[in-house]
Short mmCIF file of C-alpha atoms in Angstrom, two decimals:
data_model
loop_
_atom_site.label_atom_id
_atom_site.label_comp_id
_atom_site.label_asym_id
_atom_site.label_seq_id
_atom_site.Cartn_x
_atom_site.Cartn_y
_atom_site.Cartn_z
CA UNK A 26 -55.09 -37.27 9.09
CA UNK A 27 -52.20 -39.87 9.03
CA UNK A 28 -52.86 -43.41 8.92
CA UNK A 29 -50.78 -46.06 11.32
CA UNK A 30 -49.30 -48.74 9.26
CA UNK A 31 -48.38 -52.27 10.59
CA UNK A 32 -44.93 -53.06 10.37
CA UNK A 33 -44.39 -56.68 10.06
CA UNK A 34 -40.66 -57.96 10.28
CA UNK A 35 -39.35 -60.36 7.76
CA UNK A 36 -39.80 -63.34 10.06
CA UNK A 37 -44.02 -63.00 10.60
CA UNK A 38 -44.21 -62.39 7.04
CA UNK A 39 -42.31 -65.89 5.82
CA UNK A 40 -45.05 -67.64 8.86
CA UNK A 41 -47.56 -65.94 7.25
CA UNK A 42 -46.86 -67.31 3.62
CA UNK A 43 -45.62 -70.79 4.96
CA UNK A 44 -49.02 -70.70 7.21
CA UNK A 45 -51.35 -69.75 4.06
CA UNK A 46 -49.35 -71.96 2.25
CA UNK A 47 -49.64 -75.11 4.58
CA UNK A 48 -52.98 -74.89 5.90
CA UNK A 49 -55.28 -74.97 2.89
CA UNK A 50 -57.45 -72.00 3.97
CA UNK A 51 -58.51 -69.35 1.29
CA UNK A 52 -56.41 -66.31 0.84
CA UNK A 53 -59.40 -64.54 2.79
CA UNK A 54 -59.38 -66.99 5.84
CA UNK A 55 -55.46 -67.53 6.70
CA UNK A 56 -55.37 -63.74 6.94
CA UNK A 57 -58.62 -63.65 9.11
CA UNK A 58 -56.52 -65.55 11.25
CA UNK A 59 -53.69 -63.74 11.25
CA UNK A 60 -55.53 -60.38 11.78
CA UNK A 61 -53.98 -58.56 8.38
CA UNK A 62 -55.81 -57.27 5.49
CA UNK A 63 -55.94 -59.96 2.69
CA UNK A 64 -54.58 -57.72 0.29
CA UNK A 65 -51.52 -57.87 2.26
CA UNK A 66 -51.06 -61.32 2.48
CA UNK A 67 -51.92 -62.00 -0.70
CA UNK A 68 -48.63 -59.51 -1.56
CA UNK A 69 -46.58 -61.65 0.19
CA UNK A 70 -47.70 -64.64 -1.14
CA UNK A 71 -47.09 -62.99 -4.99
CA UNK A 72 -43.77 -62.22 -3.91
CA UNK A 73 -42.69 -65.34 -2.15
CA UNK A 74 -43.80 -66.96 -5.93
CA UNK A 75 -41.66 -64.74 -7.37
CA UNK A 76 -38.83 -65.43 -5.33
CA UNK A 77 -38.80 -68.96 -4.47
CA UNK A 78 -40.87 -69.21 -1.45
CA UNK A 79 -39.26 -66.88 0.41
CA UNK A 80 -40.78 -63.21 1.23
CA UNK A 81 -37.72 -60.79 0.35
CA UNK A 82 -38.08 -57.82 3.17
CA UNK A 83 -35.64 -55.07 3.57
CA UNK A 84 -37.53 -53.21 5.89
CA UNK A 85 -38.98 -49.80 5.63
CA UNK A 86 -37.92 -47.95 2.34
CA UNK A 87 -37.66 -50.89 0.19
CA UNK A 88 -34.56 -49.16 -1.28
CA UNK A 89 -32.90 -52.06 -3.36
CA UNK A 90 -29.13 -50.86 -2.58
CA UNK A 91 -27.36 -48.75 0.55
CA UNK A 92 -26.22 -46.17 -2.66
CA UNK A 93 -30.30 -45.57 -3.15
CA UNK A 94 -30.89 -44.88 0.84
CA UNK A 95 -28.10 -42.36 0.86
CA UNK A 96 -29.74 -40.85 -2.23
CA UNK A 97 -33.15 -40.61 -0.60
CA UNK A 98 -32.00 -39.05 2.53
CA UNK A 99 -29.67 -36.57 0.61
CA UNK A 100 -32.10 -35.30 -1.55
CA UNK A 101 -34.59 -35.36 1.88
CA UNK A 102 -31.51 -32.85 3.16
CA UNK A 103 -32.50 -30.90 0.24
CA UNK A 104 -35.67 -30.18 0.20
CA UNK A 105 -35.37 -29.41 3.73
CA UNK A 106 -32.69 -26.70 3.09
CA UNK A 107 -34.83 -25.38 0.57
CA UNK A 108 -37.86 -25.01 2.34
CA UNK A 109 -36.05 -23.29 5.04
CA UNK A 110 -34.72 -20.83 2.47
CA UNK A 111 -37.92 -20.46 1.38
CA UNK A 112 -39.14 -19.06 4.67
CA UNK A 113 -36.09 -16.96 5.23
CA UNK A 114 -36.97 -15.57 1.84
CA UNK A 115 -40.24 -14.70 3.01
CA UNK A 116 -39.28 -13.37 6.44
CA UNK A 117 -36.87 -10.71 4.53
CA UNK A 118 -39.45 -9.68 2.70
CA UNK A 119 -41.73 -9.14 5.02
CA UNK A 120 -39.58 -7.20 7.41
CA UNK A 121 -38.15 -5.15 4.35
CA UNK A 122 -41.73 -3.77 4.01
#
């Protein structure tokens, strides 16, 4: 069973922090209000610390560079092709019987 995530651009995350940040609430209460899980927000808070105030978001992935997306998707090709030979592997075998 697959769960469905949230996906939160970079600009409700920054409200979120500045909002936590600005009203005075507990970590638990601001994200009451927001409707996300407070071990979410309180992510985004740790990494708005770490970075100055500002949430750093590079959308789904997180890769750090455009070099590391093109590796994850090649060696996504991969596997692919090798499952596939996998199952052609099988099929020969079974029909060779």
């Amino acid at each position: 069973m697959t769960r469905n995530r949230k996906q939160f651009d970079a600009e409700f995350k920054q409200d979120a922090v500045n909002y936590y940040y600005s009203s005075g609430k507990s970590l638990e209460k601001a994200a009451n209000d927001l409707k996300v899980g407070e071990s979410t927000l309180g992510k985004w808070v740790a990494a708005a610390k770490k970075n100055n105030g500002i949430v750093d978001h590079r959308g789904s992935g997180n890769y750090s560079s455009d070099s590391e997306k093109e590796i994850a998707r090649l060696k996504k090709e991969l596997r692919d092709s090798q499952d596939a030979l996998e199952i052609l592997k099988k099929a020969m075998g079974i029909l060779s019987n």
